[in-house]
PDB file of C-alpha atoms and ligand atoms in Angstrom:
ATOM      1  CA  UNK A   1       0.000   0.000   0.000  1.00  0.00           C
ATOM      2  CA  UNK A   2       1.253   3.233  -1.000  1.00  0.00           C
ATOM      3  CA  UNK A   3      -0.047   6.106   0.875  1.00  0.00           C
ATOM      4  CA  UNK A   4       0.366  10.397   0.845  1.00  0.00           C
ATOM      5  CA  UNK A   5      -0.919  12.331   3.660  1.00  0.00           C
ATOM      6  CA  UNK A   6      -1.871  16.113   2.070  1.00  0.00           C
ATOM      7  CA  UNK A   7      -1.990  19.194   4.384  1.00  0.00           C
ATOM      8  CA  UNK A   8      -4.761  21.461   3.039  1.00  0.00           C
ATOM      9  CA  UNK A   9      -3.615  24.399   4.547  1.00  0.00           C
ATOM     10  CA  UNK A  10      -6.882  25.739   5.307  1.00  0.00           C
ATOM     11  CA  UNK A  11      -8.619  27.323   8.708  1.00  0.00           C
ATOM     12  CA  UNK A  12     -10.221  23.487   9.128  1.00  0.00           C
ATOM     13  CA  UNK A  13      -7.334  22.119   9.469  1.00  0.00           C
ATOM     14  CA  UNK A  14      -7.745  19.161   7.077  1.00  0.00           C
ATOM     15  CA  UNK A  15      -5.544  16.301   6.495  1.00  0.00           C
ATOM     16  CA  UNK A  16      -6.337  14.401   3.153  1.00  0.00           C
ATOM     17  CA  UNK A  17      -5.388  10.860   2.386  1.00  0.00           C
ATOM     18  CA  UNK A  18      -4.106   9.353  -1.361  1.00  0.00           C
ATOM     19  CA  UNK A  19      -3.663   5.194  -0.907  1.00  0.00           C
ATOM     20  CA  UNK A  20      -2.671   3.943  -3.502  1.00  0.00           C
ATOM     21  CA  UNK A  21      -1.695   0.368  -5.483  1.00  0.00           C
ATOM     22  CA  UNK A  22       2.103   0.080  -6.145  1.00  0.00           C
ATOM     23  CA  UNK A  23       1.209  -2.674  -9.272  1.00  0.00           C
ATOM     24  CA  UNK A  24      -1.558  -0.541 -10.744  1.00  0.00           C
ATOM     25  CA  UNK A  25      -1.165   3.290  -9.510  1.00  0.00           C
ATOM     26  CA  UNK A  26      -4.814   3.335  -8.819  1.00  0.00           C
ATOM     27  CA  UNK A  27      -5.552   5.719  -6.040  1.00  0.00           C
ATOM     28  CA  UNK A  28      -8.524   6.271  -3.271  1.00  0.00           C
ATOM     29  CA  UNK A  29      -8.816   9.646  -1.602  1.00  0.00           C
ATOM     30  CA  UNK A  30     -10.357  10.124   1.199  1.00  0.00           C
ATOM     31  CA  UNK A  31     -12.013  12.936   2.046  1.00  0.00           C
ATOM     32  CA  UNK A  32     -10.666  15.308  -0.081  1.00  0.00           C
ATOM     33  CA  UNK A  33     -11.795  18.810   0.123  1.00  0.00           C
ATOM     34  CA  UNK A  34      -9.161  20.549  -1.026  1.00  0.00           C
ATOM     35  CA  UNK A  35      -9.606  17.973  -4.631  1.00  0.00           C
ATOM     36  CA  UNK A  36      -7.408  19.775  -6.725  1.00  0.00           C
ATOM     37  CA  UNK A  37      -4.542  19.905  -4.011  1.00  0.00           C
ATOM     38  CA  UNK A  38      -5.087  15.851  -3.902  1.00  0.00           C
ATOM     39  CA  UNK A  39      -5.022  15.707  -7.759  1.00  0.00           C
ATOM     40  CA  UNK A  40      -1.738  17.082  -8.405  1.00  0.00           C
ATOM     41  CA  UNK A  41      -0.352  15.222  -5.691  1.00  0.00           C
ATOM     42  CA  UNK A  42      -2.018  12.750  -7.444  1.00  0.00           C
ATOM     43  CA  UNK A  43      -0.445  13.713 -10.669  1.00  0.00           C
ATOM     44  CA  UNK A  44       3.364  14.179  -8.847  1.00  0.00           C
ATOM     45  CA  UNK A  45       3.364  10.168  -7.840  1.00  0.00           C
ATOM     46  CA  UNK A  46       1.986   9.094 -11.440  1.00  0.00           C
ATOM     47  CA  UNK A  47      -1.258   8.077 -10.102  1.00  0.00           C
ATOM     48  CA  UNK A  48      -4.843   7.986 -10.779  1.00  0.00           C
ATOM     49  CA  UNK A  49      -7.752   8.378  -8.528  1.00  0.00           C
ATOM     50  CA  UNK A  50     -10.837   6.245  -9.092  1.00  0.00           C
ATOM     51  CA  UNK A  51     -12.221   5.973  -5.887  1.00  0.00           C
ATOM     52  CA  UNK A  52     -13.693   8.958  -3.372  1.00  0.00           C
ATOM     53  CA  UNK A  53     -14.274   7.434   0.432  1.00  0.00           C
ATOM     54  CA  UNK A  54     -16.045   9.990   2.100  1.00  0.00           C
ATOM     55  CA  UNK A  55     -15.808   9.206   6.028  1.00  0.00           C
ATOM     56  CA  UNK A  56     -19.061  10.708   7.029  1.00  0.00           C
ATOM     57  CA  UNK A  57     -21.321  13.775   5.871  1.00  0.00           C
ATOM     58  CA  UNK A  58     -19.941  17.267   7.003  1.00  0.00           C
ATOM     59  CA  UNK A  59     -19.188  19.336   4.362  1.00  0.00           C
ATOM     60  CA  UNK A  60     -15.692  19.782   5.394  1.00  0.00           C
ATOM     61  CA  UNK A  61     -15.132  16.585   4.169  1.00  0.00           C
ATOM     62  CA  UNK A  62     -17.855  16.244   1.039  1.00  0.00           C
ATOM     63  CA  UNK A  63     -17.135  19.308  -0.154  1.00  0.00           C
ATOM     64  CA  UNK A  64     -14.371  18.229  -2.924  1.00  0.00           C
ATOM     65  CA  UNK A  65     -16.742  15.485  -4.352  1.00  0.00           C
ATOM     66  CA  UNK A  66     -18.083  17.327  -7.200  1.00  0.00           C
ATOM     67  CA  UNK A  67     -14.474  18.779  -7.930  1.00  0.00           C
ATOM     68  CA  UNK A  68     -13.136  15.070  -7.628  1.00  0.00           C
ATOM     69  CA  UNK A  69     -15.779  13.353  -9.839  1.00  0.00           C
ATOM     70  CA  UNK A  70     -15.515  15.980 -12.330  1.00  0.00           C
ATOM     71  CA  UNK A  71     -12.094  16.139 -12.553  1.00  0.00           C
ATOM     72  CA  UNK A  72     -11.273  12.130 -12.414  1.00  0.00           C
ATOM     73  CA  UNK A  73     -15.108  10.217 -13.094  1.00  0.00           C
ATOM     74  CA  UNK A  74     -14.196   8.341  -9.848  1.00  0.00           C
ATOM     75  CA  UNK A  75     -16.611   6.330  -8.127  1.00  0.00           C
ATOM     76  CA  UNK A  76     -17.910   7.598  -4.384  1.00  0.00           C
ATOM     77  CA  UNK A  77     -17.756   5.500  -1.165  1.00  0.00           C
ATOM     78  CA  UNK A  78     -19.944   6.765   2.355  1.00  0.00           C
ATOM     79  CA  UNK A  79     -21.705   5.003   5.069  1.00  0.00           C
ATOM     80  CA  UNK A  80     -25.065   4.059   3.702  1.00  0.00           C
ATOM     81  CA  UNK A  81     -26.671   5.664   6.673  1.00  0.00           C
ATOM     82  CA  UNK A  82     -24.702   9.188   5.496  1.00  0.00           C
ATOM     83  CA  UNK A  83     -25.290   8.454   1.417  1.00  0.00           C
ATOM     84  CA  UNK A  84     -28.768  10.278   1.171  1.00  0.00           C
ATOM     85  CA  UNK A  85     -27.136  13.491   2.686  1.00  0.00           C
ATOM     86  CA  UNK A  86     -23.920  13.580   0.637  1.00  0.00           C
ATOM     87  CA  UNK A  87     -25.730  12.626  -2.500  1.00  0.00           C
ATOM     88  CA  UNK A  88     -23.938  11.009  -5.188  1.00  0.00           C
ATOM     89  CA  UNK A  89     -22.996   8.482  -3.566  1.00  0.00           C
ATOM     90  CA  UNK A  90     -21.787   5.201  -5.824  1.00  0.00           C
ATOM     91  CA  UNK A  91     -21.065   2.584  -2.979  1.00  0.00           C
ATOM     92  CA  UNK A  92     -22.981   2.317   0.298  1.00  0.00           C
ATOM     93  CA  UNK A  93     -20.721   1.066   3.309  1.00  0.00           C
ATOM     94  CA  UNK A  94     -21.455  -1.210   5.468  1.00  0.00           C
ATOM     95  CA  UNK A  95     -19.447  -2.760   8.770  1.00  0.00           C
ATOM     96  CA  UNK A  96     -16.692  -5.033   7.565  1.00  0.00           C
ATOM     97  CA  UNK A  97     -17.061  -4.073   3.922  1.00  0.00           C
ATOM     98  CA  UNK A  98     -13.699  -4.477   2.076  1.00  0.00           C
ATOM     99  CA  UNK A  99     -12.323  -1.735  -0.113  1.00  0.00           C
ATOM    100  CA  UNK A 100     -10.105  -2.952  -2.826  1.00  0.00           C
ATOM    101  CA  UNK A 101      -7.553  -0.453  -4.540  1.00  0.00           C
ATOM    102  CA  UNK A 102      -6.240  -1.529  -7.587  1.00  0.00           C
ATOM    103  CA  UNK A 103      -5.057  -5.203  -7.017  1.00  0.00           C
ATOM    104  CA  UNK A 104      -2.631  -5.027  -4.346  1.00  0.00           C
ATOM    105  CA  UNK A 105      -4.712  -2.726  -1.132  1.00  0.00           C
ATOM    106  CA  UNK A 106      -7.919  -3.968   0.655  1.00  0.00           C
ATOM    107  CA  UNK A 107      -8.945  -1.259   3.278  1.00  0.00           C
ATOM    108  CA  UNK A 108     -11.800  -3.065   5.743  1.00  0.00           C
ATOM    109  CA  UNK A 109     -14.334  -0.710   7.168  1.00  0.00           C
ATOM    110  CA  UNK A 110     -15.338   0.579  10.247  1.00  0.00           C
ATOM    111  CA  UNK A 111     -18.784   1.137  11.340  1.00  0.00           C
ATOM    112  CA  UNK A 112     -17.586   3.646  14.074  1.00  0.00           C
ATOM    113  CA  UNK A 113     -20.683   5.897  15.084  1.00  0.00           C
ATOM    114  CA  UNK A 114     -20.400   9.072  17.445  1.00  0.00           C
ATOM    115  CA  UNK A 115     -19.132  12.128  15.738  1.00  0.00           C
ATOM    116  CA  UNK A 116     -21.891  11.266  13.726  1.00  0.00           C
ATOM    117  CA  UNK A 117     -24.128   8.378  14.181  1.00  0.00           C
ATOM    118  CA  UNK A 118     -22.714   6.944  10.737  1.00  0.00           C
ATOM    119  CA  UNK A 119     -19.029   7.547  10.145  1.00  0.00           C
ATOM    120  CA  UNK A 120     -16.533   5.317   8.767  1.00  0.00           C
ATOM    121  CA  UNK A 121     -12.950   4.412   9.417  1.00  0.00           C
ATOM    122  CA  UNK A 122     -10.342   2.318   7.124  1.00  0.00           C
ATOM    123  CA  UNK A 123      -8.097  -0.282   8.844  1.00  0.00           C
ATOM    124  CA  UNK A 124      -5.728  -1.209   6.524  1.00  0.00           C
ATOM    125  CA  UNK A 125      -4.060  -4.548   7.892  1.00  0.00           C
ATOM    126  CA  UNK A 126      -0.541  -3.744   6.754  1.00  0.00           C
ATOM    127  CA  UNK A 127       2.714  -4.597   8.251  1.00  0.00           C
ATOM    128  CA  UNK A 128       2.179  -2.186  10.341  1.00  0.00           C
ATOM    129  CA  UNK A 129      -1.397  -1.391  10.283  1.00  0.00           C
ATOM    130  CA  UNK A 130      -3.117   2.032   9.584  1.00  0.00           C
ATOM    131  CA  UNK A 131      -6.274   3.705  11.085  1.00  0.00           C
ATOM    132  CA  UNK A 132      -7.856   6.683   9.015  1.00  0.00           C
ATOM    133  CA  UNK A 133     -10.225   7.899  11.014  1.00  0.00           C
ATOM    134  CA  UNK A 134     -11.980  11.020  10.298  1.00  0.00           C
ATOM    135  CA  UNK A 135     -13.127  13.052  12.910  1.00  0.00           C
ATOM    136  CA  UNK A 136     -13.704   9.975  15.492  1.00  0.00           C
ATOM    137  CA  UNK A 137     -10.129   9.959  16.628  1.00  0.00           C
ATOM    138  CA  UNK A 138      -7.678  12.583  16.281  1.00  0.00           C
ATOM    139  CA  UNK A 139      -4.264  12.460  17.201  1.00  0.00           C
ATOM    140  CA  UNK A 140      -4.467  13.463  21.382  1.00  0.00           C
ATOM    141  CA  UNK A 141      -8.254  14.006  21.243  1.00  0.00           C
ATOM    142  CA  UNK A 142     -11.429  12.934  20.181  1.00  0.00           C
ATOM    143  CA  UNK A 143     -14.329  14.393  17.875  1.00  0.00           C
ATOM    144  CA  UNK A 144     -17.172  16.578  19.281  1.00  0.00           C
ATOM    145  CA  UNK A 145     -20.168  15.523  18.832  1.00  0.00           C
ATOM    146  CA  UNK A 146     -21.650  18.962  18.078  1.00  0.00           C
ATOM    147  CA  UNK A 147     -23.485  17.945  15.046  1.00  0.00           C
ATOM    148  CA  UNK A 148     -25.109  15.156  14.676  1.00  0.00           C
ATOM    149  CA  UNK A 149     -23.193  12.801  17.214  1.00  0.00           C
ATOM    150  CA  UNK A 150     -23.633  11.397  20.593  1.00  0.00           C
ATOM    151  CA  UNK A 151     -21.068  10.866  22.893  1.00  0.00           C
ATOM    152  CA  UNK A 152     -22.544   7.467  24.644  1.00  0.00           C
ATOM    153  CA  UNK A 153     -22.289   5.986  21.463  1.00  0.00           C
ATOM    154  CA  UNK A 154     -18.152   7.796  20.599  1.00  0.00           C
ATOM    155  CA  UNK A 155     -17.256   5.976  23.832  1.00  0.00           C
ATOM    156  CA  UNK A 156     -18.930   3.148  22.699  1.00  0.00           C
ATOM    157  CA  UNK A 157     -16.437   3.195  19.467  1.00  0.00           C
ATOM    158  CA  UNK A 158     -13.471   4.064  21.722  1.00  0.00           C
ATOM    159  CA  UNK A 159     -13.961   1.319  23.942  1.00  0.00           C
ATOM    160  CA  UNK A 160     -14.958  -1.520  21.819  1.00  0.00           C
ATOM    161  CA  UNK A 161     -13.521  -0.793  18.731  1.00  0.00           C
ATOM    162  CA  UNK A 162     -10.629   1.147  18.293  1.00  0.00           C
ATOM    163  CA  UNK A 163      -8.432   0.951  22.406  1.00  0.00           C
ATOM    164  CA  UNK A 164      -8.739  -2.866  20.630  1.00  0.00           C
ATOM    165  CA  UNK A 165      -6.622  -2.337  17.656  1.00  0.00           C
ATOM    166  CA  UNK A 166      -3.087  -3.287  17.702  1.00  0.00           C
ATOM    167  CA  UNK A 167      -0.588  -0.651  19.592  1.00  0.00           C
ATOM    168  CA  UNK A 168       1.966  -0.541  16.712  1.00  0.00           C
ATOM    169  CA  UNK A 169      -1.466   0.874  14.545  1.00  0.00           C
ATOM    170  CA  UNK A 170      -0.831   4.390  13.363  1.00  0.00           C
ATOM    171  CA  UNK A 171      -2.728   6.649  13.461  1.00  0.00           C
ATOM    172  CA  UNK A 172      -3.551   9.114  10.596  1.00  0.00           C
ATOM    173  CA  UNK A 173      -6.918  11.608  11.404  1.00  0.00           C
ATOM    174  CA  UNK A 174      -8.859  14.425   9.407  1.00  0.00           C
ATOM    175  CA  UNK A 175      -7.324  17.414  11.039  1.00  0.00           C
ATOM    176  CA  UNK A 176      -4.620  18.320  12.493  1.00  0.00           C
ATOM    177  CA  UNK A 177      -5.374  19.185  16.378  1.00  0.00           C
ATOM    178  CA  UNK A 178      -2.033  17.683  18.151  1.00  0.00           C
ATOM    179  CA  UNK A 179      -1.162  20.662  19.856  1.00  0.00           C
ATOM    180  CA  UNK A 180      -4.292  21.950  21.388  1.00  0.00           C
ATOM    181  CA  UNK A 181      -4.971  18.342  21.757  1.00  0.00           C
ATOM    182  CA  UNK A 182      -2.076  17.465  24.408  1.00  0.00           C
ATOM    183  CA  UNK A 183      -3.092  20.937  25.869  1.00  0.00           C
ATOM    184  CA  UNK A 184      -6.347  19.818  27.060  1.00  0.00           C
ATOM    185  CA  UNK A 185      -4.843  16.200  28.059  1.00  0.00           C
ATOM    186  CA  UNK A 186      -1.863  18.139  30.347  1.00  0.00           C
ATOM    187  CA  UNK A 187      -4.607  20.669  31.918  1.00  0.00           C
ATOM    188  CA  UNK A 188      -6.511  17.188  32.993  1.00  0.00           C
ATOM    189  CA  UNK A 189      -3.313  15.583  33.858  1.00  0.00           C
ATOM    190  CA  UNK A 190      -0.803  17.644  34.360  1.00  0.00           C
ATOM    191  CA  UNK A 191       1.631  14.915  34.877  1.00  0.00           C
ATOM    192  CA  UNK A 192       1.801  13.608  32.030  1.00  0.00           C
ATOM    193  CA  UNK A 193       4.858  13.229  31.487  1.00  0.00           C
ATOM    194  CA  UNK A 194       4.901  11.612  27.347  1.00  0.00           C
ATOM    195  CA  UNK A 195       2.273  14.781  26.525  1.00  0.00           C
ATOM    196  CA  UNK A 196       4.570  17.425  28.082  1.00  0.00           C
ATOM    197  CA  UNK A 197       7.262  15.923  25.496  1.00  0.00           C
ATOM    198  CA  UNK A 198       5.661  16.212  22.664  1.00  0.00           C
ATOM    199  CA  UNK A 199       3.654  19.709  23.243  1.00  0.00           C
ATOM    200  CA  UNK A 200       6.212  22.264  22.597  1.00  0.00           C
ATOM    201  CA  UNK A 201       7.614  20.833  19.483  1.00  0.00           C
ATOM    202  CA  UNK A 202       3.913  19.936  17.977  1.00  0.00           C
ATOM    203  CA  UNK A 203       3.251  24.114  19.035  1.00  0.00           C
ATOM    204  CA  UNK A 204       6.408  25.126  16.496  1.00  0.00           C
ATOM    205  CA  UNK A 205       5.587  21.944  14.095  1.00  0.00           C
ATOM    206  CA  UNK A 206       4.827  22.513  10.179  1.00  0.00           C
ATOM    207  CA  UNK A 207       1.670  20.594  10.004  1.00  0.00           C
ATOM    208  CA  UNK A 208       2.688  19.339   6.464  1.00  0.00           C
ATOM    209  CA  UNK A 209       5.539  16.961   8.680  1.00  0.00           C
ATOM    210  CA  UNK A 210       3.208  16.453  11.712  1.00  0.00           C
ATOM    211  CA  UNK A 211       4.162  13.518  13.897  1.00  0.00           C
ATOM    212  CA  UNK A 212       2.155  10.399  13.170  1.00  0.00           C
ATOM    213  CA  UNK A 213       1.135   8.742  16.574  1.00  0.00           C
ATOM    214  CA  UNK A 214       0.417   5.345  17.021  1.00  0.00           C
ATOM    215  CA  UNK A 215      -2.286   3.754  19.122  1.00  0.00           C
ATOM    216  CA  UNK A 216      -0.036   2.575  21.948  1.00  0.00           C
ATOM    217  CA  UNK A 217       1.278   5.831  21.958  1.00  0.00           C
ATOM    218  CA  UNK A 218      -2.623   7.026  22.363  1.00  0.00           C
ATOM    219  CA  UNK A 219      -3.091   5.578  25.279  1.00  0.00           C
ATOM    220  CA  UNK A 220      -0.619   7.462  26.591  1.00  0.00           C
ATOM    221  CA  UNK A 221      -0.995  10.837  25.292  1.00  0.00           C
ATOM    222  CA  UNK A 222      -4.766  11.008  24.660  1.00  0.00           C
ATOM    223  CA  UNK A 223      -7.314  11.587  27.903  1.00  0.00           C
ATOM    224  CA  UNK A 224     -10.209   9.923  25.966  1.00  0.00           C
ATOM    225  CA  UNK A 225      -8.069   6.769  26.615  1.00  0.00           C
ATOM    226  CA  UNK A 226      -6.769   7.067  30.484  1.00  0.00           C
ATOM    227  CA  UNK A 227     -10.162   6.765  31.791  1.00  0.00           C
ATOM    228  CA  UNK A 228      -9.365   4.865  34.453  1.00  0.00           C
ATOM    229  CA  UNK A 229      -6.070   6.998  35.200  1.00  0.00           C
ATOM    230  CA  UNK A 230      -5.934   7.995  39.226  1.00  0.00           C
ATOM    231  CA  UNK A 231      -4.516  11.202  38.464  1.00  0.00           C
ATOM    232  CA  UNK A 232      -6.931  11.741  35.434  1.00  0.00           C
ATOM    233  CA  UNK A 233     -10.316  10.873  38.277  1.00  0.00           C
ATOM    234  CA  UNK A 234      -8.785  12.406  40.659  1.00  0.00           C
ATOM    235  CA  UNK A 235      -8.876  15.942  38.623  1.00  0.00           C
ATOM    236  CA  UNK A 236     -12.293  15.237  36.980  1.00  0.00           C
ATOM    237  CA  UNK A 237     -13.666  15.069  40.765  1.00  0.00           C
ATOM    238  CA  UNK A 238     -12.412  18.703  41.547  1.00  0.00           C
ATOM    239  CA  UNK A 239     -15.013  19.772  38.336  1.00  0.00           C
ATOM    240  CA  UNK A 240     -17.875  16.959  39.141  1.00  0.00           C
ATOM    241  CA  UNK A 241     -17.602  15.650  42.587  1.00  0.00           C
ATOM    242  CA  UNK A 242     -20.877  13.545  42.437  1.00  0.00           C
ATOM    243  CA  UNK A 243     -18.983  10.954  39.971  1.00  0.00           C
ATOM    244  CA  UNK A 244     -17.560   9.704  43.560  1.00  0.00           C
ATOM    245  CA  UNK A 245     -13.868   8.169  43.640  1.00  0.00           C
ATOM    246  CA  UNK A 246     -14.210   4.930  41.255  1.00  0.00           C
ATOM    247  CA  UNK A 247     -16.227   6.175  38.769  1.00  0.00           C
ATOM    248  CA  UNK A 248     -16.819   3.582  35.133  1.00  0.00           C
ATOM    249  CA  UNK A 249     -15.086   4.297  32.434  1.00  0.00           C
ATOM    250  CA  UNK A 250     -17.796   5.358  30.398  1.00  0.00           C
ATOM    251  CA  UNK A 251     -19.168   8.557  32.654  1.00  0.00           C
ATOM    252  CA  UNK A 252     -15.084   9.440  33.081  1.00  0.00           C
ATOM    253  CA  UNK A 253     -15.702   9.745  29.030  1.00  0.00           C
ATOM    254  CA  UNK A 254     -18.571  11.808  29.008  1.00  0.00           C
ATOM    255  CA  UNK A 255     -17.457  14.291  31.367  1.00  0.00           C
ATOM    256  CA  UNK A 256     -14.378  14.603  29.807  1.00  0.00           C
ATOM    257  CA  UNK A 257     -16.088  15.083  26.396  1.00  0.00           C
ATOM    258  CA  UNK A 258     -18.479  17.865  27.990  1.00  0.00           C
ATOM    259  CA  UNK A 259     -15.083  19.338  29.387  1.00  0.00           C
ATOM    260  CA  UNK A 260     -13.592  19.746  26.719  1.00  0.00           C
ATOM    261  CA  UNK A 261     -16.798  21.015  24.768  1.00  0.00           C
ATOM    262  CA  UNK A 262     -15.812  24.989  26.651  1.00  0.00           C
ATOM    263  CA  UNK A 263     -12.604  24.166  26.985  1.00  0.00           C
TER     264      UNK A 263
HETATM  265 ZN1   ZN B 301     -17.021  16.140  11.090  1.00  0.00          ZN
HETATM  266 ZN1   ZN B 302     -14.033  17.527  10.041  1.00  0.00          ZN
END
């Protein structure tokens, strides 16, 4: 599997994705507002996109479809529960659909509900596997749930779906939010000692070269994942003392969502 992570360079903040097939040089984009960005990159490597995956329905991910289709004919991938409100749609997804790329890349999907109650993610079982994951999952964080979502059912996905993936799994979201991101994991654990390292230099980083974190690394770094951290209760109690001092991992979630909601 060949892949190309694009920076837009926009206010959202969007990472696009080009995987590609090293025997064929047919690529899959996901996402990708900023389409004609993606199709030169596109045109740099020598390959050719025939597939759109769309991860769920907010425009700031749909909104390079029509740019995309026009410019390449390719074929458009969504959740089928998001398909009606992107429109266009060629290819309704379903939980453990596979995605083929050329002849050498099958992506499986995710059926990973919370941002929005239908949003994808792509596995791709490589060597070393790969997680794109939209706006369920950013690197440090997790996505609000602002429009559309519900955060019983994002700590639903956390839990049973993605703290189970492999620890070596990188991890490759659709915006970049690193530094803010460890921010808000330091002021609810200020200890931390593997977010303190990595917060100054992702404050000066270019985005473009943005560290890639894994999922073992996750669990370290990102609050949405140390739910049952002392230190990480402990804090939560000052702001909601009626959670009492062994609260489940699921209302440690929530709170920390609606934390982080003002934060
Ligand atoms: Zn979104
Ligand atoms: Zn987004």
């Amino acid at each position: 599997m060949l892949m190309e992570r694009i920076w837009a360079a926009n206010s959202f903040r969007n990472f696009h994705y080009l995987i590609a097939c090293a025997q064929t040089g047919e690529a899959l984009a996901i996402d990708p507002l900023d389409w004609r960005r993606c199709l030169e990159a596109a045109r740099q490597k020598g390959w050719e996109i025939t597939q759109v995956l769309n991860t769920h329905e907010h425009l700031d991910h749909t909104g390079g479809n029509a740019g995309m289709v026009g410019a390449t004919g390719a074929r458009v991938l969504a959740h089928a529960g998001a398909a009606s409100r992107i429109g266009g749609v060629d290819r309704a997804l379903h939980k453990g659909d596979v995605i083929r790329v050329g002849t050498s890349v099958e992506l499986e999907c995710l059926d990973t509900p919370g941002h929005t109650l239908s949003h994808v993610c792509l596995l791709a079982h490589t060597g070393q596997p790969a997680l794109f994951c939209g706006d369920t999952l950013f690197n440090a964080g997790a996505g609000n749930c602002h429009n559309g979502g519900d955060p019983g059912r994002l700590y639903e996905t956390f839990a049973a779906q993605l703290a189970r993936l492999p620890d070596d799994t990188r991890v490759f979201p659709g915006h970049e939010y690193l530094a803010r991101n460890l921010e808000f994991t330091l002021d609810r654990e200020p200890g931390n000692a593997a977010a303190a390292s990595l917060v100054e230099a992702a404050r000066r980083h270019d985005p473009a070269a943005a560290r890639v974190t894994t999922l073992g690394e996750e669990k370290e770094i990102n609050t949405f994942f140390r739910l049952r951290s002392p230190a990480v209760i402990a804090r939560l109690r000052e702001a909601f003392p009626e959670i009492g001092p062994e609260p489940d991992a699921r209302t440690v979630f929530l709170k920390l969502r609606e934390l982080r909601n003002s934060w």
